[in-house]
CSV table of C-alpha atoms in Angstrom, one decimal:
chain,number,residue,atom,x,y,z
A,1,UNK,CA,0.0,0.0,0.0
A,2,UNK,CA,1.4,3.6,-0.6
A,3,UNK,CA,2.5,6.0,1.6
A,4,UNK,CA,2.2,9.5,0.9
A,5,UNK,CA,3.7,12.2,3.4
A,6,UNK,CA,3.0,16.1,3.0
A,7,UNK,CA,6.3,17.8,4.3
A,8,UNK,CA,5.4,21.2,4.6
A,9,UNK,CA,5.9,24.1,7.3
A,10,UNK,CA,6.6,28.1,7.0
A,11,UNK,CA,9.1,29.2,4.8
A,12,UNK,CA,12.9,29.5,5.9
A,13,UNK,CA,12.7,26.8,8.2
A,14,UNK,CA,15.1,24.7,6.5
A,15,UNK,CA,12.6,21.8,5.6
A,16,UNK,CA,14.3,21.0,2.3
A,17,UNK,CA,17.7,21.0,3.7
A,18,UNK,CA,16.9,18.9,6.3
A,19,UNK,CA,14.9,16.3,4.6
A,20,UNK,CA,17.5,15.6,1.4
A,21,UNK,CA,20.4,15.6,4.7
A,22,UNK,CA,18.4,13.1,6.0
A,23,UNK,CA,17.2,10.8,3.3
A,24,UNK,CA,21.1,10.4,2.6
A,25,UNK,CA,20.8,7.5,4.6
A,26,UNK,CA,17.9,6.2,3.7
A,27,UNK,CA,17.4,2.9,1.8
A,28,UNK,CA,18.2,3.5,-2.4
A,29,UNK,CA,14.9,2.2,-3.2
A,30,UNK,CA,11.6,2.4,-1.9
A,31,UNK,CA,10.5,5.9,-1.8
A,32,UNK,CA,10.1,9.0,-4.4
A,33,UNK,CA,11.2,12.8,-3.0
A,34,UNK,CA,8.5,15.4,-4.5
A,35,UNK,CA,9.9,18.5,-4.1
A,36,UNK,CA,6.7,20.6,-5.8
A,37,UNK,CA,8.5,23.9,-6.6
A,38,UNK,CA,10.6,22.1,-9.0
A,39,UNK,CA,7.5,20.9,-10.8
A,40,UNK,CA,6.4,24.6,-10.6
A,41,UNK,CA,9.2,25.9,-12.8
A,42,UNK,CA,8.9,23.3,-15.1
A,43,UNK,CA,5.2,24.2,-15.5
A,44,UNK,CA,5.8,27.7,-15.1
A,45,UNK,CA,8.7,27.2,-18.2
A,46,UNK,CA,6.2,25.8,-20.5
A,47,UNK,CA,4.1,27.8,-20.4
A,48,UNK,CA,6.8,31.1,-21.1
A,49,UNK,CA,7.2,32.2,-17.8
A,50,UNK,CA,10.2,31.8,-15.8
A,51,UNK,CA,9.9,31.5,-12.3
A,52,UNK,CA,13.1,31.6,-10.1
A,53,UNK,CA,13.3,31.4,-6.2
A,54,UNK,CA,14.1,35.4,-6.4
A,55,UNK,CA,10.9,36.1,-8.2
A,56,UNK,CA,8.2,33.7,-6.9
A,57,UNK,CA,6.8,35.9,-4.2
A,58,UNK,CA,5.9,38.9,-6.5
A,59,UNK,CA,4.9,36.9,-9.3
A,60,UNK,CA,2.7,34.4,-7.3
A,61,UNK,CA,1.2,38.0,-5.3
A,62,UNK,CA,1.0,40.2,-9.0
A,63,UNK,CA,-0.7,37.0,-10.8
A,64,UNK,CA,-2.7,35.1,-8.5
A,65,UNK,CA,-4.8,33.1,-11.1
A,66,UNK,CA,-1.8,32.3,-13.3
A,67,UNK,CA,0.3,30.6,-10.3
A,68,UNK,CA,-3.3,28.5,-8.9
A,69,UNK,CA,-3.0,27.2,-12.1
A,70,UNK,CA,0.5,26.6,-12.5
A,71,UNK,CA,0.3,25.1,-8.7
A,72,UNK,CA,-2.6,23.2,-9.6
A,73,UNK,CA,-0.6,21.3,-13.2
A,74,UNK,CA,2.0,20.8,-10.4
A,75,UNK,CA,0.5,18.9,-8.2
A,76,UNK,CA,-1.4,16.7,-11.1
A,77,UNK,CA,1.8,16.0,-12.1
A,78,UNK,CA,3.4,14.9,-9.0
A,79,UNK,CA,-0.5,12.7,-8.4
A,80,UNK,CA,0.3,11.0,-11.7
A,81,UNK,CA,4.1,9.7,-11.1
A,82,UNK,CA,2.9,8.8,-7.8
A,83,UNK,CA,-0.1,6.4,-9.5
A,84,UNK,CA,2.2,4.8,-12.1
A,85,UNK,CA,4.8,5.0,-9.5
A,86,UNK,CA,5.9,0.9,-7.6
A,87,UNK,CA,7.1,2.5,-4.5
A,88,UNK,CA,5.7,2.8,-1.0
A,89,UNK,CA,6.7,6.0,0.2
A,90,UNK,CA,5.9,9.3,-1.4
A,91,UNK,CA,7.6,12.3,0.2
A,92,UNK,CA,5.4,15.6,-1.2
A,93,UNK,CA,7.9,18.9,0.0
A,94,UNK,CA,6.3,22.4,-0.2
A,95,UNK,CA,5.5,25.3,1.9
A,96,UNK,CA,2.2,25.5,3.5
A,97,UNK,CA,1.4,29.4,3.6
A,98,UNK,CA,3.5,32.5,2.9
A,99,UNK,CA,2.7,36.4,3.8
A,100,UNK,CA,4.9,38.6,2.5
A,101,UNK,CA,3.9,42.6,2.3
A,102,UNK,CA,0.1,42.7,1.4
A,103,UNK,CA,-0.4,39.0,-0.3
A,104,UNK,CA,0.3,36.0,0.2
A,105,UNK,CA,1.6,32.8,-1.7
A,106,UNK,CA,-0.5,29.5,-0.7
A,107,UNK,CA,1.7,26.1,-1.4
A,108,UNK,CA,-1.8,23.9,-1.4
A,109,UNK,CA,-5.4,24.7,-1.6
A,110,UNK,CA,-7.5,21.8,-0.5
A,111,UNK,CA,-8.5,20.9,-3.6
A,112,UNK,CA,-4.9,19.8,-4.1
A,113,UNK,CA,-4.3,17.9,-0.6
A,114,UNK,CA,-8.2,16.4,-2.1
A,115,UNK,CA,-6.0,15.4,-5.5
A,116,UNK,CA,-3.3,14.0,-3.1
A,117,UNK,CA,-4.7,12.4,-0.4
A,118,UNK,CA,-1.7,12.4,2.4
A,119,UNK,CA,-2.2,9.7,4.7
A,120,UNK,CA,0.1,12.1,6.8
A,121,UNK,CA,1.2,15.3,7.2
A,122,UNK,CA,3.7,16.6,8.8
A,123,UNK,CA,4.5,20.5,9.3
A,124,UNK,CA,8.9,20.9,9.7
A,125,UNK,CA,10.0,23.6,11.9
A,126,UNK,CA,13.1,25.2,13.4
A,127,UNK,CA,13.4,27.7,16.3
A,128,UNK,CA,13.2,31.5,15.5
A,129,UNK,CA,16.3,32.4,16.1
A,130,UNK,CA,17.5,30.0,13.5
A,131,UNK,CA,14.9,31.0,10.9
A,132,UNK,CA,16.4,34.5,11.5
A,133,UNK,CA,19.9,33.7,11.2
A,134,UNK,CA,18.9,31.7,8.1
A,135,UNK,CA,17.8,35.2,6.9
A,136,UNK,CA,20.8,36.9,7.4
A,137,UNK,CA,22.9,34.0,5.6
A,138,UNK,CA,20.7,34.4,2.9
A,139,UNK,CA,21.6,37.2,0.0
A,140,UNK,CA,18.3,37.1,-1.6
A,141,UNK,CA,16.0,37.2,1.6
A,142,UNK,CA,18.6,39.6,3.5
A,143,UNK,CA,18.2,42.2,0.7
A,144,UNK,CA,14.4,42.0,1.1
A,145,UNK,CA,14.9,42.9,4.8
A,146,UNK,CA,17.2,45.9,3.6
A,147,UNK,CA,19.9,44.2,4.8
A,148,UNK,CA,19.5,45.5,8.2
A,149,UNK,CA,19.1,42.4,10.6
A,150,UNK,CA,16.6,44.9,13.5
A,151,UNK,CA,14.2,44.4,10.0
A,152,UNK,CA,13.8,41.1,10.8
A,153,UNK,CA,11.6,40.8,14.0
A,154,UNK,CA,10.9,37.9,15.9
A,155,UNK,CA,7.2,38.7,15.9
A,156,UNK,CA,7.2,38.8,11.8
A,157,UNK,CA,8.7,34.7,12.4
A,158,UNK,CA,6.1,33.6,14.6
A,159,UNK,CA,3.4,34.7,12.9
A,160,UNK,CA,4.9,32.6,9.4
A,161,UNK,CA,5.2,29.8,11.5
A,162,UNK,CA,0.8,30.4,12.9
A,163,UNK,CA,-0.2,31.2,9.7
A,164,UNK,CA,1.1,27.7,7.9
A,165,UNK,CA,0.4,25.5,10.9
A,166,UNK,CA,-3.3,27.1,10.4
A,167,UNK,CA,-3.4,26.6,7.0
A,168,UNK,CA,-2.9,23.1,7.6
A,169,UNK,CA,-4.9,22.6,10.3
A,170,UNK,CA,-8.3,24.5,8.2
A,171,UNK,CA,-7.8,22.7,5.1
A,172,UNK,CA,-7.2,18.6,7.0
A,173,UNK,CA,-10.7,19.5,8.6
A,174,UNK,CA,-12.1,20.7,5.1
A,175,UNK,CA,-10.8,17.3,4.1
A,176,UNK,CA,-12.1,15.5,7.0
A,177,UNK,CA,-15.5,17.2,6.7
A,178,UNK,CA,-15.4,15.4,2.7
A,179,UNK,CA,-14.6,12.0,4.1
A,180,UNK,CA,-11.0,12.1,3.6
A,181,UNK,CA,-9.2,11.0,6.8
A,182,UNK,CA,-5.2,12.3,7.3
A,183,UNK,CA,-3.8,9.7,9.5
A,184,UNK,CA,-2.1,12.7,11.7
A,185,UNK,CA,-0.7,16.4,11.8
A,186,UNK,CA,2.5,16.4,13.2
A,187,UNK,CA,4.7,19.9,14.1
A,188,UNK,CA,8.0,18.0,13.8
A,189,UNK,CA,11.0,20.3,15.0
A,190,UNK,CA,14.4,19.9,12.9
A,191,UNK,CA,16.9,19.4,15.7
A,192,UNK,CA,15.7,15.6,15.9
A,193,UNK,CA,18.4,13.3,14.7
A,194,UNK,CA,18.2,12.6,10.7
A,195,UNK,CA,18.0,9.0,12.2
A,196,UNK,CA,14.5,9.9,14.3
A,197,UNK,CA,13.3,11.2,11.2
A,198,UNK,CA,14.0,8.6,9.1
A,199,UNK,CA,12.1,6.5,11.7
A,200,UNK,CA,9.1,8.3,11.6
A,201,UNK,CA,8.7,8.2,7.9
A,202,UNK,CA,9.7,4.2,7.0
A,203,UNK,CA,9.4,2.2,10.2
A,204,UNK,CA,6.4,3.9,12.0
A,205,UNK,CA,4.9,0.0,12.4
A,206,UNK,CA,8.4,-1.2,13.5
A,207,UNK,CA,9.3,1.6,16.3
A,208,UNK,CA,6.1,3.6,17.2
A,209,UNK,CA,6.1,6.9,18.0
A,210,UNK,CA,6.6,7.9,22.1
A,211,UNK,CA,6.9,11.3,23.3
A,212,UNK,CA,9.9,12.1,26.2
A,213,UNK,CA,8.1,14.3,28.7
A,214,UNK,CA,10.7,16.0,31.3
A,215,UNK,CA,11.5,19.6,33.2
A,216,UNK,CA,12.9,21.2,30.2
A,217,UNK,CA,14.6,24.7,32.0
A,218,UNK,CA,16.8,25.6,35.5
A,219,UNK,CA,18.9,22.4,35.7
A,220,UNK,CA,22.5,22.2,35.4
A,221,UNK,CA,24.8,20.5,32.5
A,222,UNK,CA,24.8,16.6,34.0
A,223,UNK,CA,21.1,17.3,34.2
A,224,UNK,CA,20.3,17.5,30.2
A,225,UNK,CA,23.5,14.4,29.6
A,226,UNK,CA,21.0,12.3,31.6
A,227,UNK,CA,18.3,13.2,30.0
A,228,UNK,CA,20.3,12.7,26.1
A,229,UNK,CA,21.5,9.5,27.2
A,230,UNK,CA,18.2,8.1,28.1
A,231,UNK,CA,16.5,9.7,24.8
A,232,UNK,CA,19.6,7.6,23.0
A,233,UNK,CA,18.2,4.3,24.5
A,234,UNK,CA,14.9,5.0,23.9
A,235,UNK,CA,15.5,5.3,20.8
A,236,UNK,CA,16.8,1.9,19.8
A,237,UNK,CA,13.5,1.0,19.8
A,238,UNK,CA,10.7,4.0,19.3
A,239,UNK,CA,10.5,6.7,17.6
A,240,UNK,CA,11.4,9.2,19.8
A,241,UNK,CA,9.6,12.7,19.8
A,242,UNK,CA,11.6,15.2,21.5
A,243,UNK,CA,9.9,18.6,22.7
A,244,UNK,CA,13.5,19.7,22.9
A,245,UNK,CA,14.0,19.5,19.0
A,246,UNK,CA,12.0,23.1,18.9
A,247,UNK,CA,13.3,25.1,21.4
A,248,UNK,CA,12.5,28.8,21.8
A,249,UNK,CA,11.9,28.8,25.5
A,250,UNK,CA,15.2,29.9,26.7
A,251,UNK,CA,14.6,33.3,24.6
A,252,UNK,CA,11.8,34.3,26.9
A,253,UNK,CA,13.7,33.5,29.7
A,254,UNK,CA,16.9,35.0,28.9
A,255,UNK,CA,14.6,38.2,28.5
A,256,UNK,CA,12.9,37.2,31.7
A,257,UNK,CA,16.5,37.4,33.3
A,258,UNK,CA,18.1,40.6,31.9
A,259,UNK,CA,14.7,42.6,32.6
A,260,UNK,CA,14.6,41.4,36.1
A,261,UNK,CA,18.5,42.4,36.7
A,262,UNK,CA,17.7,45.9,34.4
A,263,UNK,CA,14.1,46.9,34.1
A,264,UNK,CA,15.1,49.6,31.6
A,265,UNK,CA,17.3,47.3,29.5
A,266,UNK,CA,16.2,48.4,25.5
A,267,UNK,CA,17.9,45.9,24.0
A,268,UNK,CA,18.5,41.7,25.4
A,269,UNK,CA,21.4,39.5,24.1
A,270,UNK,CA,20.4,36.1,23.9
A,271,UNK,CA,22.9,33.6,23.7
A,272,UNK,CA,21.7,31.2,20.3
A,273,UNK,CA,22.5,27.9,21.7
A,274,UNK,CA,22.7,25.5,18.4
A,275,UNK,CA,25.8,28.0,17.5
A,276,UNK,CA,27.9,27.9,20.1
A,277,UNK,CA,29.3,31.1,21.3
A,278,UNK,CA,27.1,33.1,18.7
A,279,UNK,CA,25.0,36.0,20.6
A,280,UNK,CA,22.2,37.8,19.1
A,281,UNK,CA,21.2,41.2,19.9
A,282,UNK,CA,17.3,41.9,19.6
A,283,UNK,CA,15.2,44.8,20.5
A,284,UNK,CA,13.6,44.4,24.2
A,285,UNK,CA,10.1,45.2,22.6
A,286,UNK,CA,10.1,43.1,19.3
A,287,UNK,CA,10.7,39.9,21.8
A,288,UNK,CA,7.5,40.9,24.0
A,289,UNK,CA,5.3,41.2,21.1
A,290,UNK,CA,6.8,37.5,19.9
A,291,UNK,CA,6.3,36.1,23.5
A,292,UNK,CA,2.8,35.9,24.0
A,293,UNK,CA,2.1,34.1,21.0
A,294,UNK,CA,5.5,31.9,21.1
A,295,UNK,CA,4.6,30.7,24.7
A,296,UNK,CA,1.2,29.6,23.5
A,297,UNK,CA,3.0,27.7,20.2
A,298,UNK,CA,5.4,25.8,22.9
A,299,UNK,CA,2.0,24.9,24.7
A,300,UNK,CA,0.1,23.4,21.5
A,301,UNK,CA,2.9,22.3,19.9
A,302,UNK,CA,3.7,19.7,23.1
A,303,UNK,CA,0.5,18.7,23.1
A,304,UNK,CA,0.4,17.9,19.5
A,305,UNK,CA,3.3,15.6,19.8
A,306,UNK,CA,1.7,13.9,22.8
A,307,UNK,CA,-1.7,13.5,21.0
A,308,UNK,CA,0.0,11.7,17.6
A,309,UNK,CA,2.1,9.8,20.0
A,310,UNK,CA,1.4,5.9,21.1
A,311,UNK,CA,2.6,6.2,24.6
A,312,UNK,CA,5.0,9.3,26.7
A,313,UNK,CA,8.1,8.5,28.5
A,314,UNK,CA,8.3,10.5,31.7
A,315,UNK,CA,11.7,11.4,32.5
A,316,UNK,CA,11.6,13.1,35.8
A,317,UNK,CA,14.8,13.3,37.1
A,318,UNK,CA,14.2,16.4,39.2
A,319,UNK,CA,12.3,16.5,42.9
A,320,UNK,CA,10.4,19.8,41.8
A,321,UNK,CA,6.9,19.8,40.4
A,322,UNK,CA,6.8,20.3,36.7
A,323,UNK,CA,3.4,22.0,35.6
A,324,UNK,CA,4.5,21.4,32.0
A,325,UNK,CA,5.0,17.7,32.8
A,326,UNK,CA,2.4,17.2,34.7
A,327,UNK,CA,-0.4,18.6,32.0
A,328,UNK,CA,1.4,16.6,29.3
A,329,UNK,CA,1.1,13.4,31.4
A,330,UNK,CA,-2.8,14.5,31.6
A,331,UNK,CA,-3.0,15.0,27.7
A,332,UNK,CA,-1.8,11.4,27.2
A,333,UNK,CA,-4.2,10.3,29.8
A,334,UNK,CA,-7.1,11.9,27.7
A,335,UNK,CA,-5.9,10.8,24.5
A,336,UNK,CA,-5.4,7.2,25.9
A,337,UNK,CA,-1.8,7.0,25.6
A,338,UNK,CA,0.3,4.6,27.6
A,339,UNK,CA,2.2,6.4,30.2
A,340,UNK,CA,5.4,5.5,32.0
A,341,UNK,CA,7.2,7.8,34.6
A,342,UNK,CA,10.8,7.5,36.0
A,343,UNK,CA,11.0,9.3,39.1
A,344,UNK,CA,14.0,7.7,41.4
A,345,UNK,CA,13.2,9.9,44.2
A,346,UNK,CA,11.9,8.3,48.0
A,347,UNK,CA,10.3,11.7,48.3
A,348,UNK,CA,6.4,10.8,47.0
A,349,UNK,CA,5.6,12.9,43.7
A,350,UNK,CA,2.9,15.0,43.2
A,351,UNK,CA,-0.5,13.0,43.8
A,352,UNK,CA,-1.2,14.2,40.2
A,353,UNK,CA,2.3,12.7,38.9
A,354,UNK,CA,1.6,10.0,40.6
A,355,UNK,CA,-2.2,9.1,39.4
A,356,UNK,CA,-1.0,9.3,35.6
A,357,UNK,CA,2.0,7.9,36.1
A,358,UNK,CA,0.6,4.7,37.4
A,359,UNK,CA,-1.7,4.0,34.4
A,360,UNK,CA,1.0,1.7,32.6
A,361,UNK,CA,-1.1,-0.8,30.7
A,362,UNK,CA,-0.3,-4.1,32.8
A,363,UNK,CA,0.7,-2.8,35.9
A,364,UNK,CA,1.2,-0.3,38.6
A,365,UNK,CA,3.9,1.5,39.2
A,366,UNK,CA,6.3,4.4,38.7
A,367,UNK,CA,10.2,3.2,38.0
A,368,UNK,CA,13.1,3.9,39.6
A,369,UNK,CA,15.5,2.3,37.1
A,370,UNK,CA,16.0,3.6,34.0
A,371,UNK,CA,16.5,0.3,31.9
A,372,UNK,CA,13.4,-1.8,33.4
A,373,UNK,CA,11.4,1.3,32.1
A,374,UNK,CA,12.5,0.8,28.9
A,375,UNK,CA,12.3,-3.3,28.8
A,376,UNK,CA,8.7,-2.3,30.2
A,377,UNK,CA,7.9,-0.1,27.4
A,378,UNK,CA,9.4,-3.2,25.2
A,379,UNK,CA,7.5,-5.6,26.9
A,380,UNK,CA,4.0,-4.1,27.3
A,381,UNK,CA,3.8,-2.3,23.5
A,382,UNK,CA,1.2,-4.8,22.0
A,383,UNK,CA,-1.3,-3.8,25.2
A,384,UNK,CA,-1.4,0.0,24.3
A,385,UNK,CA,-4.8,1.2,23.8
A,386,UNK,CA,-3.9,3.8,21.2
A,387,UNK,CA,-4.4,3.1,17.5
């Protein structure tokens, strides 16, 4: 039976890069890579127009009817290899929504995901900060920001990213409303391993997905090694979601910091993890119109992975009471995920903790040992409720 997988997400989020990274260790045969802007410009190119990555904004925004139509031939095209096609998986790459000045470019109207039919779809993202050093690395998009990195405000990124996961999210319940089920929307983030990704796309019947729930901020270095080291045995044998692999947290509280020390402080450096020693500078006021709407994205983008996943892995290697943990454990709980906690204290969790966290499918308890967690997890798989 074919597989066909929408990879989409806001633009600048390095989804391309990341996928054709990862699929370099994927097996030679097998699957078929769609990317549907190439298919664009070959449409676009017989028909006399000539559409570039420089141009496609203001020529999708300045001729509307033109590009539906060019989309549209597109995404017949890439419909029709995938029919005559003997391969299982069928990786479709495209943006999902794009507003740029006063328009905007749309990758896929619904009539198209109807022409498709994804049995799953899943949105690629990367933290802001990367999308805006992305930006600046960029000559083409840098010179549409003036060249002047203060143009590109964090607000301006969050909103890309909440108008594509909407997009997405309005036009699978269009399709669902028609009869035509999507087996799951997924906000993946693109600091997961290639490997993890490669799982989720070819062996989700093999190693089904889990979430790793944990306290994700105010722990020191050993903390976060214990918590790596367990997502790299967990691993081995699930498909490992990690709310980690989408991190914009620590912006908001390294402005939560430098405000507290210096309540007139106009402009917060914020030191951008994934590159080392690299510090950003960004204006005091562009991150609290971003932070509202980014704390609420961390919120439903955690539950989202909870609510796709089969079971959560609760990694609680910390005495204090995790609100963030603790409503993720109740999410699964709702959504009838298995749920297994590791908390090695003597100290009795939470009574909240420890009501969710003893709902394992065959038995009872919480675990204080990393490994029989795991070998439960093994063990117990074929009871979990969740289809």
């Amino acid at each position: 039976m074919k597989e066909i997988i929408l990879l989409t997400g806001p633009p600048l989020n390095g989804r391309d890069e990341y996928i054709c990274d990862a699929l370099k260790s994927a097996p030679e045969r097998g699957y078929v890579y769609y990317h549907v802007f190439e298919y664009i410009k070959d449409v676009g190119k017989e028909r006399g127009v000539k559409i570039t990555r420089k141009n496609v904004l203001d020529f999708a925004i300045s001729h509307p009817d033109l590009m539906n139509e060019i989309r549209d031939e597109a995404f017949a095209r890439i419909r029709n290899e995938i029919d005559g096609s003997g391969d299982r998986f069928h990786l479709v790459s495209t943006p999902s929504l794009f507003r740029w000045g006063s328009g905007s470019v749309i990758g896929f109207t619904t009539s198209n995901l109807k022409l498709l039919k994804p049995n799953r779809v899943i949105i690629i993202l990367d933290d802001v900060l990367s999308v805006r050093r992305r930006i600046i690395n960029d000559p083409e998009w840098f010179e549409r920001f003036g060249e002047n990195p203060d143009n590109i405000k964090l607000r301006t990124l969050v909103m890309w990213r909440e108008d594509a996961i909407n997009h997405v999210k309005t036009l699978v319940h269009e399709m669902k409303g028609e009869g035509i089920e999507v087996r799951y929307v997924l906000q993946f983030g693109i600091r997961h391993p290639p490997d993890v990704f490669l799982d989720l796309i070819f062996r989700e019947g093999e190693k089904p997905l889990v979430y790793l729930s944990y306290p994700m901020t105010g722990h020191e270095e050993e903390y976060y090694h214990r918590i790596r080291g367990f997502y790299d045995r967990l691993k081995e044998h699930f498909t490992v979601l990690d709310p980690g692999a989408l991190d914009d947290w620590w912006v908001v509280a390294e402005y939560d910091s430098q405000v507290n020390r210096n309540p007139t402080v106009k402009r917060i450096k914020i030191k951008h993890l994934p590159d080392g020693n690299a510090v950003e500078e960004l204006e005091r006021e562009d991150i609290e119109q971003a932070t509202d709407i980014l704390r609420r994205q961390l919120v439903e983008r955690d539950f989202n992975l909870v609510d796709v996943s089969k079971a959560i892995a609760v990694y609680h290697y910390a005495e204090g009471v995790s609100a963030g943990v603790i409503s993720e454990m109740a999410e699964a709980y709702r959504t009838l995920a298995a749920i297994y906690l590791y908390y090695p204290f003597k100290r009795r969790p939470s009574p909240f903790m420890e009501f969710y966290g003893m709902q394992n499918p065959s038995r009872r308890t919480m675990f204080k040992d990393e490994e029989e967690m795991v070998r439960a997890m093994m063990e117990e798989r074929e009871y979990w409720a969740k289809v």
